XYZ file of C-alpha atoms in Angstrom:
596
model
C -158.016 -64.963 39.759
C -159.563 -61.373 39.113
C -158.457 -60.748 42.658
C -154.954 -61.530 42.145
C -155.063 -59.703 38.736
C -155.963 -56.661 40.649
C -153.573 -57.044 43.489
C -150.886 -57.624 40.926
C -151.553 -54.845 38.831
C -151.964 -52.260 42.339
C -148.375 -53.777 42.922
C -147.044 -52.921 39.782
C -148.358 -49.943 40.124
C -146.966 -48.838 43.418
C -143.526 -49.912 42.424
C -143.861 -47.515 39.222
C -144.850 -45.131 41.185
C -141.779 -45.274 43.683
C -139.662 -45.793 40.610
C -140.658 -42.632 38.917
C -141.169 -41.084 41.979
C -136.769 -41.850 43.115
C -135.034 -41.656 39.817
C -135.410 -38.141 39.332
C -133.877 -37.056 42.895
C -131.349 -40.018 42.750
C -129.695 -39.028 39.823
C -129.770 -35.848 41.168
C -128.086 -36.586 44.160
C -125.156 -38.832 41.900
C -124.254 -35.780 40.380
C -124.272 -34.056 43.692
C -121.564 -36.463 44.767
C -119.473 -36.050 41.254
C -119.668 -32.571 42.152
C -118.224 -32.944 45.474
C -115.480 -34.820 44.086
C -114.453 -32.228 41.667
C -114.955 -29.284 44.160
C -112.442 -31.434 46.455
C -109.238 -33.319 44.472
C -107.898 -34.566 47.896
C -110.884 -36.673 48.909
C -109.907 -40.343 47.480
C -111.826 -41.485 44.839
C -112.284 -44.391 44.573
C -114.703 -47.202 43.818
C -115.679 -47.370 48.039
C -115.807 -43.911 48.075
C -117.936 -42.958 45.124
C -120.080 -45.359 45.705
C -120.355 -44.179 49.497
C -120.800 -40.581 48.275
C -123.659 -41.729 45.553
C -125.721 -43.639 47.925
C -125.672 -41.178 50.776
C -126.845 -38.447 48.131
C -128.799 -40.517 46.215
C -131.097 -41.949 49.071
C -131.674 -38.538 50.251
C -132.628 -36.183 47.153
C -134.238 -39.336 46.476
C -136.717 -39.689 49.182
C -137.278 -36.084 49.189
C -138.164 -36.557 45.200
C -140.202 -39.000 45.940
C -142.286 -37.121 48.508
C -142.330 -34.045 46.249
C -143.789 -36.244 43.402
C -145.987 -38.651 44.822
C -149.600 -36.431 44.271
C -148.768 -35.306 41.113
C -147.468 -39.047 39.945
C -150.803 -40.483 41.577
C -152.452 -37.845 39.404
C -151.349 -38.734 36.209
C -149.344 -41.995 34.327
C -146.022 -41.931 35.369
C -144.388 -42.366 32.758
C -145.704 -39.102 31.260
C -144.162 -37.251 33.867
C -140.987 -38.831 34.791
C -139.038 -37.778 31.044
C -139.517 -34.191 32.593
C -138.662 -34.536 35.895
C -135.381 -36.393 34.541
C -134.829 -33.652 32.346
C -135.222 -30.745 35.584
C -132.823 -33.449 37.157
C -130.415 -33.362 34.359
C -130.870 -29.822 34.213
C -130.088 -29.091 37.816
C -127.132 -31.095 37.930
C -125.572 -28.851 35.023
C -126.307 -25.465 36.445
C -124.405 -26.705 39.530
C -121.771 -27.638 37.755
C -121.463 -24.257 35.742
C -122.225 -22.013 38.509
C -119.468 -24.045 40.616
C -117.038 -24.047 38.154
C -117.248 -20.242 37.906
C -117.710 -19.179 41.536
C -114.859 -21.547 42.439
C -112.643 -20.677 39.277
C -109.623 -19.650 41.341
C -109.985 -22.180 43.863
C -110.071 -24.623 41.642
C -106.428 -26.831 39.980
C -106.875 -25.653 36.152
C -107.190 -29.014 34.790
C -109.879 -29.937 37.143
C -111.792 -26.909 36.702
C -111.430 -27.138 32.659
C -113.192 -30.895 33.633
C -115.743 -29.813 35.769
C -117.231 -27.445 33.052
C -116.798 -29.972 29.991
C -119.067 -32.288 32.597
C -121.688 -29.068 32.720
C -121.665 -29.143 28.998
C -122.252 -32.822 28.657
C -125.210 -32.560 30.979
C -126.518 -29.620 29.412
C -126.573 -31.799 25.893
C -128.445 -34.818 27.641
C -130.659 -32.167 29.421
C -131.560 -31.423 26.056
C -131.757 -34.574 24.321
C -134.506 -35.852 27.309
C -136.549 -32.577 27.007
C -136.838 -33.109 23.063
C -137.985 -36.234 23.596
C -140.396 -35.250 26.069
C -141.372 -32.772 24.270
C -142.370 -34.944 21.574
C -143.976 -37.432 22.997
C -146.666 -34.854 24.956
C -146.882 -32.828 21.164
C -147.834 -36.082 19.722
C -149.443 -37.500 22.445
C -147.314 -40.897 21.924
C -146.797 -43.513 23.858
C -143.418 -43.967 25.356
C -142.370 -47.350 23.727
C -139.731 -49.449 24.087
C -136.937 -47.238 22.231
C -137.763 -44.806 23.989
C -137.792 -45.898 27.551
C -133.962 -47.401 26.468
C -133.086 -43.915 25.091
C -134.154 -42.645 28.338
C -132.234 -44.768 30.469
C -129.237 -44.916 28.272
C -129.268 -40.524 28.288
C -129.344 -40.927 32.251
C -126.571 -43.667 32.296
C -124.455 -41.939 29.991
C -125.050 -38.475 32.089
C -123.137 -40.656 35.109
C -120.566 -42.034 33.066
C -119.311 -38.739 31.546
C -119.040 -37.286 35.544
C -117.290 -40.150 36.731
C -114.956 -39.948 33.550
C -114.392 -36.671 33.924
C -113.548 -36.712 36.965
C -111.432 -39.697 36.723
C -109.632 -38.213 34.244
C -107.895 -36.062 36.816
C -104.208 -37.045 37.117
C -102.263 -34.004 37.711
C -98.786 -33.986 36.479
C -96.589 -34.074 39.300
C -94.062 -31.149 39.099
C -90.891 -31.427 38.301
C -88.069 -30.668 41.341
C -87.189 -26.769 41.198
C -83.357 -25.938 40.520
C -81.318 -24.457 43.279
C -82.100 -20.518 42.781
C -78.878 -18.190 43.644
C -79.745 -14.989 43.811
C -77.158 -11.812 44.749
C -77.873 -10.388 48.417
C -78.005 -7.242 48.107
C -78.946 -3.913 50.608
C -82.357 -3.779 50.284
C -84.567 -1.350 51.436
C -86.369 -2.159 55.052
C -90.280 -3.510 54.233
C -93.050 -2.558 56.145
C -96.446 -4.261 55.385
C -99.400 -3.236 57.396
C -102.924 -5.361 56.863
C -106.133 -2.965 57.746
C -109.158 -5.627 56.974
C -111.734 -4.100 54.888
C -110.203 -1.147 54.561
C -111.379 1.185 51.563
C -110.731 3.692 49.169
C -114.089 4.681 49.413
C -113.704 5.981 53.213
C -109.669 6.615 52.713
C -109.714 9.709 50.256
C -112.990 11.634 51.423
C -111.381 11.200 55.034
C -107.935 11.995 54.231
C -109.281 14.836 52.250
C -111.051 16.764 55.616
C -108.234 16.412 57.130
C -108.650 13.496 59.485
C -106.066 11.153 58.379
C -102.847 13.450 58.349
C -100.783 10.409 57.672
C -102.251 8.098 55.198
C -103.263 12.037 52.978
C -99.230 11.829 52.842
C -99.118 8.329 51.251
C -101.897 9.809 48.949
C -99.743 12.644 47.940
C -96.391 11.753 48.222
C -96.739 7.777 47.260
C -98.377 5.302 44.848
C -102.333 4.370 45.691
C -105.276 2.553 43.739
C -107.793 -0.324 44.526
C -106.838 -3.354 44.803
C -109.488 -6.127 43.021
C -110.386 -9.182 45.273
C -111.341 -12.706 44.683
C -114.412 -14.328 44.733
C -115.975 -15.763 46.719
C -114.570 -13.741 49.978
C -112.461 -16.310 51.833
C -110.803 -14.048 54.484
C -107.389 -16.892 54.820
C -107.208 -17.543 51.242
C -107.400 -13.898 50.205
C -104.919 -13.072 52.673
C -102.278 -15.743 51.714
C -102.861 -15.259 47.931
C -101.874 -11.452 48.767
C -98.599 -12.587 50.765
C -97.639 -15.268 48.172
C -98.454 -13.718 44.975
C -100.239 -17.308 43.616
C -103.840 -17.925 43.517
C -106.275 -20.413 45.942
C -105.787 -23.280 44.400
C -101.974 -23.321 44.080
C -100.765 -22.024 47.428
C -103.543 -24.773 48.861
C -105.598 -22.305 51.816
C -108.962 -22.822 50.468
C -110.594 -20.858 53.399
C -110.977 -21.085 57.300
C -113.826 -24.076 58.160
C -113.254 -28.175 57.313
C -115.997 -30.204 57.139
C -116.148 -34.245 58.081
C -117.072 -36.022 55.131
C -116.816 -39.733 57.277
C -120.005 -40.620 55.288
C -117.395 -41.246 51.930
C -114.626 -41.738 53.463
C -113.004 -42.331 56.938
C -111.369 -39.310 58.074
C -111.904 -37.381 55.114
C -113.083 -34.033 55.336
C -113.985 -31.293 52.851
C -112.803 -27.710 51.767
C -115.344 -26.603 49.610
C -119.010 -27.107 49.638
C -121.265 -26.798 46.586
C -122.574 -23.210 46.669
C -126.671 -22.578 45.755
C -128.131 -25.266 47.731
C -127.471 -24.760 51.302
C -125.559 -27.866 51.553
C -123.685 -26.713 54.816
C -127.001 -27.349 56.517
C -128.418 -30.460 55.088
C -125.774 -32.267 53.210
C -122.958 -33.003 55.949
C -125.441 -35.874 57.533
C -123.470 -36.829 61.156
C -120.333 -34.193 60.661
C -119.855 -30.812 61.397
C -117.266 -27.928 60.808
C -113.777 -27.253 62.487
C -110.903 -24.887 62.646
C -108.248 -26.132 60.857
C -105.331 -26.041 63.606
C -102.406 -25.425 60.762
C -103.058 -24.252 57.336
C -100.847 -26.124 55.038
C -99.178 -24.063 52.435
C -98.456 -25.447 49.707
C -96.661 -22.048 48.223
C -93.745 -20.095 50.201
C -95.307 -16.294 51.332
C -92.784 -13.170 51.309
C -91.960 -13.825 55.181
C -90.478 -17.175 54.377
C -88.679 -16.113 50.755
C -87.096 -13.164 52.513
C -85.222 -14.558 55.114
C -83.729 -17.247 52.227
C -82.107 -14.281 50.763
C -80.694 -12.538 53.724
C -83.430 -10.287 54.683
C -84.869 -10.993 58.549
C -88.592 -10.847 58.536
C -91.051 -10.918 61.692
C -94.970 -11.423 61.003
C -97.825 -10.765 63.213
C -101.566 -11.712 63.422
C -101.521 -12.645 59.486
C -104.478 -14.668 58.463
C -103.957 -18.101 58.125
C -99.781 -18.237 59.176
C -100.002 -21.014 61.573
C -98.137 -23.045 61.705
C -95.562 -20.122 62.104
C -92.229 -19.731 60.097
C -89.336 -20.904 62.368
C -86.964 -18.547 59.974
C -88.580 -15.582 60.816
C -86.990 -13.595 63.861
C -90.641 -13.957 65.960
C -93.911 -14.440 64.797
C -97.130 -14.775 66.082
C -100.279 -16.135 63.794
C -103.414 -14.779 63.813
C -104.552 -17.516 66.140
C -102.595 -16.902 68.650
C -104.741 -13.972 69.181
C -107.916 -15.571 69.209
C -107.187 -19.042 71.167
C -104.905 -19.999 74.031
C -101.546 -20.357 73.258
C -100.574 -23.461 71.341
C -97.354 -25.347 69.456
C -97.013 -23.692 66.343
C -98.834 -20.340 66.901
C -95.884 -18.308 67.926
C -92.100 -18.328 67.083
C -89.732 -18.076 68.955
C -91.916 -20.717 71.527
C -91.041 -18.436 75.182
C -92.853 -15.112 73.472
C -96.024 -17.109 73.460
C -96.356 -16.637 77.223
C -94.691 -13.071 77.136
C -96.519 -11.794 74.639
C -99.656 -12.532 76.655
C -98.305 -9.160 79.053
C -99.296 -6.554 76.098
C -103.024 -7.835 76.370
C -105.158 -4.639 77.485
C -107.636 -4.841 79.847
C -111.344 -4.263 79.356
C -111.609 -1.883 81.680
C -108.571 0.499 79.929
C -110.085 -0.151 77.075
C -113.293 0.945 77.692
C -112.429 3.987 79.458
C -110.117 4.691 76.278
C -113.481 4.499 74.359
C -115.578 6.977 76.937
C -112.652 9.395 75.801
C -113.325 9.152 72.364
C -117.245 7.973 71.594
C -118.889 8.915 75.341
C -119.805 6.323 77.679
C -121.676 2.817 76.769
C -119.612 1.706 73.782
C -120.772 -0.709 71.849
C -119.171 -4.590 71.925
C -118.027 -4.326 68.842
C -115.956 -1.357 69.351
C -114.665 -3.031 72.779
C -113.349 -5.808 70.937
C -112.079 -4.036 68.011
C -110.045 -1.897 69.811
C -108.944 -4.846 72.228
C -107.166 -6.853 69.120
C -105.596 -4.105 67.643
C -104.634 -2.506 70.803
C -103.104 -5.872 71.440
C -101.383 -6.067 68.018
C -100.299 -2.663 68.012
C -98.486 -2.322 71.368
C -96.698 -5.918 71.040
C -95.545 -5.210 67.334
C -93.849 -2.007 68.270
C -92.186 -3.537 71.471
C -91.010 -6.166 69.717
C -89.695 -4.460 66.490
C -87.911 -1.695 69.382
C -86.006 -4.996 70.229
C -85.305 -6.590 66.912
C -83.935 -3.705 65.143
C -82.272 -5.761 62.380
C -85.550 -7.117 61.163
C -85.867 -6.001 57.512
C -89.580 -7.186 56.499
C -91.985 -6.672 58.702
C -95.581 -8.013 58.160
C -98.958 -7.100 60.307
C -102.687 -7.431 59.507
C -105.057 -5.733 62.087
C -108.636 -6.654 62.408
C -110.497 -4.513 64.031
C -111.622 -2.512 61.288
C -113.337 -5.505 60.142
C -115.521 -5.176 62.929
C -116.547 -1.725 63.139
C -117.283 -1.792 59.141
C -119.318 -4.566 59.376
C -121.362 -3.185 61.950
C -121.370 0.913 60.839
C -120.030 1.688 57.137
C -123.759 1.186 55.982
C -124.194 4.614 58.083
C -120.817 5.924 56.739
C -121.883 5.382 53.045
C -125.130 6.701 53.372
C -124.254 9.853 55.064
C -120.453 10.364 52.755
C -122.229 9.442 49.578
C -126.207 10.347 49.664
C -126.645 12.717 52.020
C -128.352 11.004 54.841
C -128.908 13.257 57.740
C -130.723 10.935 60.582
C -128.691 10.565 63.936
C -127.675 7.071 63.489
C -126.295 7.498 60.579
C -124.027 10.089 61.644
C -123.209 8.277 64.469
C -122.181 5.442 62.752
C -120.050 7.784 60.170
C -118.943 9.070 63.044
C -117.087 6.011 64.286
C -116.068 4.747 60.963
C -114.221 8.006 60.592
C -112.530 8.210 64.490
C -111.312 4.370 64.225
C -109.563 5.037 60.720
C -108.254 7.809 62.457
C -106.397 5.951 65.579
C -105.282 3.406 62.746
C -103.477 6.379 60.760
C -102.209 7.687 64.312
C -100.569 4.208 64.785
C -99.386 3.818 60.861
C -97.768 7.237 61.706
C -96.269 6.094 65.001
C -94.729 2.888 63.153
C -93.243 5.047 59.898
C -91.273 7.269 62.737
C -89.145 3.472 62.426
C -87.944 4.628 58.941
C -84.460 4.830 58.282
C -84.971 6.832 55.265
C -84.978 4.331 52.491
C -87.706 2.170 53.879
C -90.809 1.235 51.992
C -94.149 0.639 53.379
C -97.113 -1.199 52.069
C -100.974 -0.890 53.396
C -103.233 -3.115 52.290
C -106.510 -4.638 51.899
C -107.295 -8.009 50.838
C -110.741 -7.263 49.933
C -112.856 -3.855 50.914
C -116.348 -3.511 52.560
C -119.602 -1.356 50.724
C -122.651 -0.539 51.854
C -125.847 -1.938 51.148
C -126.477 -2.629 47.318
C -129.053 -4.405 45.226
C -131.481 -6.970 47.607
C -129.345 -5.968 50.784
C -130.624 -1.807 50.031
C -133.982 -3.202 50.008
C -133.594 -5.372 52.926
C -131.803 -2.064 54.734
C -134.902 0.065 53.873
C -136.897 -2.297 55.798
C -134.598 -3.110 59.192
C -133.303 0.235 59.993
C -130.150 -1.541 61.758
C -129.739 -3.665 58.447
C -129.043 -0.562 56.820
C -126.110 0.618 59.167
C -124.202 -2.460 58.407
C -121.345 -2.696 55.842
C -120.921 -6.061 53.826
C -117.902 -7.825 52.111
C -119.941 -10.701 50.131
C -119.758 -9.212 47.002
C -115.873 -9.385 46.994
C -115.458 -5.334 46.787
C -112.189 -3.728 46.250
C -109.294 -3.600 48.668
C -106.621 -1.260 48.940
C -103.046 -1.089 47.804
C -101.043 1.928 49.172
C -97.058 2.108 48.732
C -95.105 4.553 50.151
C -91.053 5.539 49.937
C -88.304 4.415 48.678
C -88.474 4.761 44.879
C -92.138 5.168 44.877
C -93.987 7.648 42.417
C -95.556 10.756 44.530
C -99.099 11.051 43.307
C -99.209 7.564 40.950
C -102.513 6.384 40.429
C -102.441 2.264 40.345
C -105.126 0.658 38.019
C -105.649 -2.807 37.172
C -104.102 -3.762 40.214
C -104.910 -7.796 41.509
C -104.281 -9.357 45.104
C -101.371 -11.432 43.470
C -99.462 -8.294 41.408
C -98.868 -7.135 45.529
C -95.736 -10.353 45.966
C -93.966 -9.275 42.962
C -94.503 -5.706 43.374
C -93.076 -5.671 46.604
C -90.016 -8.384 45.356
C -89.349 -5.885 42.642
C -89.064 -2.742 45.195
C -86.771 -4.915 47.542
C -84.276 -4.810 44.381
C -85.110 -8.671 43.888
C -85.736 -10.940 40.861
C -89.192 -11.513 40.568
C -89.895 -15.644 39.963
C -91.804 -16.825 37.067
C -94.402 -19.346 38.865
C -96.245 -16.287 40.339
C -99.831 -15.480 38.723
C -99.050 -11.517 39.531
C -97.126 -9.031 37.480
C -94.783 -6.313 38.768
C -96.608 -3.004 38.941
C -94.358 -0.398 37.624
C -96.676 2.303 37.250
C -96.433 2.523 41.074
C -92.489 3.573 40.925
C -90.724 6.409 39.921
C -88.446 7.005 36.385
C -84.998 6.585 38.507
C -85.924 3.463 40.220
C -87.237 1.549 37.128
C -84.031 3.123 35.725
C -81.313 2.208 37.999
C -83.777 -1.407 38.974
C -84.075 -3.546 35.703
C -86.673 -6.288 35.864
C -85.399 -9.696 36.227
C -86.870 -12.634 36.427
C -85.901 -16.320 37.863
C -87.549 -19.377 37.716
C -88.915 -19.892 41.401
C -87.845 -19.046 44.753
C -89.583 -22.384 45.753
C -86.377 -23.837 45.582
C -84.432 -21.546 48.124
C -82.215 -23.226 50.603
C -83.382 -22.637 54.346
C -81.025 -20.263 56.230
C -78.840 -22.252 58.585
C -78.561 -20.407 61.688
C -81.143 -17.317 62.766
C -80.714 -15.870 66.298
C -83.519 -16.196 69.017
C -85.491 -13.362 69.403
C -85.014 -11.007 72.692
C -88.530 -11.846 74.701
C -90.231 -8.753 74.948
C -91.175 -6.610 78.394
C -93.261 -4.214 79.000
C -97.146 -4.357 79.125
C -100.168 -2.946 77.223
C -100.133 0.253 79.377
C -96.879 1.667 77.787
C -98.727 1.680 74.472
C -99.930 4.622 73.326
C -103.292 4.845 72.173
């Protein structure tokens, strides 16, 4: 009998152990889930798929709880310790939630956002209530009783119930139909909008000011300039399109560039955002894996598809995220194009896909165009910079040669992306704090010649104008050297400290230039989504209500806002499709007749 005594109490033992040992990391891993839920409103949710999600997570930050635990539960009672690990549970869960709900705060539908951080707050107040009670109990050295393992239990319960309620409580108002919008065609002024990735104030003016961007120290002088403040966290596709459509993440729907499968909670699912501050790209996708999305879906119309809707032709190449390409543009080409073999939906009219292919340079040209200019042994990164752009460059001016009548024209080149990323560490040390070593100016060096070829092209392009034109370059976000942790990290790996970085969303670049602009305005305050209905408002058009950007009028001069008065209408959402648009002459010609 005193054998079976002891066996039985070992057993109970063990299974308190486990217990104590799981329920921490469980209910962790349940409120991992709700957060996925929340940080995704298209996955279904539903009683399969929550309860899919919730096991998956559960058994996992369970087991690992349990492993974590197990010498320190063996150790000492476990019910002593498991009201504080609860409580770090608890406690974890509502960080997540408030550091989500602010990192993601643009991505994010309002309603669901306004949700996800009453959930935070909940868990914050059982958080609390377990810790007092905790607290208590090791103060007083009591016993955990009865009431209090209910009270316990009950907190954790209730922690789950207020997520799932929460979240539940989701049900988005559908929107109503937008009204037919008739606007008055006018004359407007011919639009040029030029993309230069990462481009910078911060490298603009002290170049433009030695002389070594002739061009762009023109737009300084004789048009509107100021930063332009990015988004967070740096999305490259969703920062583009917000720019283009004047509406933030989470209402023109292009969350960023990677899916991930989520089959685990639901067949075919797959998720846009990922819970940031626990790695979960590389642990908590158990059997899936990452894509390119092959067409963005848009849930918001950009300038190249409002445009042509009220008589103005429009052409777009190599923007971020544009695929699947408008069919009422007069061609376009999506940034994909450029990067994959040509597919359905990646170029408009379909024949220029192939055609376009001719204006490709070849490695060879391009690498004896950079013995010219930086000596012989170039690095890759300047090969392939100067590849896409070269690419971009010459096809964009054949084509717009050919399609005089297009009245909006809309290009984003990369390759300054690359050689920041890999040199504007140098540039900043050496501009900014005086570095003198050889690599440094080296890399300054080449910071300073690209953004000089890219001012020789914007130059080449403006020679287009027909006098009342306006032209538009811009950044979607900007690049800085290294700063906090990184300047540490950079004092350690010499090549570290050469590199240029974009995670801290630093500011773009808005420059406007022509056509009723202010010489010499200084732009403050300006956002990625004030660029739409700036732009709508220098075209001579209404600008619509549903946009999350203002008009900025410092940017124009007293005649213009004189002779232009600000109107507003509703939505262009609603815009009827133009009926006919002519096919686009193929272009001819090959990279060679570019010039560089």
């Amino acid at each position: 009998m005193r054998s079976l005594a002891r066996r039985g109490a070992r057993a109970r033992r063990a299974a308190e152990l486990v217990a104590c040992g799981l329920a921490p990391g469980a209910l962790a891993g349940v409120h991992l889930a709700g957060l996925i839920f929340f940080l995704n409103p298209a996955l279904p949710f539903n009683a399969g798929s929550v309860l899919r999600a919730a096991a998956v997570y559960a058994g996992m930050l369970g087991a690992l709880s349990l492993a974590l635990h197990l010498p320190l539960l063996w150790l000492a009672r476990p019910r002593r310790v498991l009201p504080w690990t609860l409580t770090l549970a608890l406690s974890a869960a509502a960080l997540l939630d408030w550091i989500n709900a602010s990192h993601f705060a643009y991505y994010l539908p309002t309603g669901i956002n306004e949700r996800l951080l009453k959930t935070a707050a909940w868990l914050s107040l059982a958080a609390l209530i377990t810790f007092y009670t905790a607290l208590l109990h090791t103060l007083h050295r009591r016993r955990y009783g009865r009431r209090s393992r209910i009270g316990l239990g009950l907190v954790s319960a209730l922690s789950i119930l207020a997520m799932l309620e929460r979240r539940e409580a989701f049900h988005p108002r559908p929107a109503p139909p937008p009204r037919p919008a008739a606007v008055e065609v006018l004359k407007p002024p011919r639009l040029w909008v030029v993309g230069l990735d990462t481009a910078t104030l911060d490298a603009v003016l002290p170049l433009a000011g030695e002389g070594r961007l002739p061009f762009l120290a023109r737009v300084l002088q004789q048009g509107a300039h100021g930063r332009l403040e990015s988004l967070l966290p740096v999305r490259p596709e969703s920062l583009w399109i917000t720019l283009a459509t004047g509406k933030y993440p989470w209402q023109h729907g292009v969350a960023g560039g990677l899916l991930y499968s989520a089959d685990r909670i639901a067949p075919g699912a797959e998720l846009r955002l990922l819970p940031l501050g626990v790695d979960f790209a590389r642990w908590g996708i158990p059997g899936g894996g990452s894509r390119l999305p092959r067409a963005f879906a848009r849930q918001a119309l950009t300038l190249w598809e409002v445009l042509p809707r009220l008589g103005v032709p429009t052409a777009t190449v190599s923007w971020p995220a544009s695929s699947p390409v408008s069919r009422e543009t007069e061609f376009a080409l999506s940034d994909r194009y450029f990067t994959e073999e040509p597919e359905a939906g990646n170029s408009a009219p379909p024949d220029l896909g192939q055609r376009a292919r001719l204006f490709r340079p070849e490695s060879r040209a391009v690498q004896d165009l950079l013995a010219s200019h930086f000596g012989p042994g170039s690095s890759p990164a300047l090969v392939e910079a100067l590849s896409e752009d070269l690419w971009r460059e010459s096809l964009s001016l054949a084509l717009l040669d050919q399609q005089p009548r297009v009245g909006g024209f809309f290009l984003v080149l990369p390759g300054l992306r690359h050689i920041s990323r890999r040199f504007f560490g140098g540039f900043s040390a050496t501009q900014f704090h005086a570095a003198q070593a050889p690599d440094y100016r080296q890399a300054a060096e080449r910071i300073a010649d690209y953004y000089a070829r890219l001012d020789a092209f914007l130059s080449e392009l403006w020679r287009r104008n027909r006098g009342n034109d306006v032209l538009a370059v811009v950044s979607a976000y900007g690049i800085e050297g290294s700063v906090g942790w990184r300047r540490l990290w950079g004092d350690l790996s010499r090549e570290a400290s050469l590199e240029g970085f974009v995670a801290n969303g630093p500011d773009g670049v808005l420059m406007l230039y022509g056509a009723g602009i202010q010489p010499g305005a200084l732009i403050t305050g300006a956002r990625l989504v004030d660029v739409a209905p700036t732009l709508m408002y220098a075209l001579g058009f209404p600008v619509a209500r549903d946009l999350d950007g203002q008009v900025l009028t410092s940017a124009f001069d007293k005649s213009f806002l004189e002779h232009n008065t600000l109107t507003f209408l509703p939505t262009y959402e609603a815009l009827a499709r133009p009926l006919n648009r002519p096919s686009a002459a193929p272009p001819t010609g090959s990279a060679g007749s570019a010039a560089p």
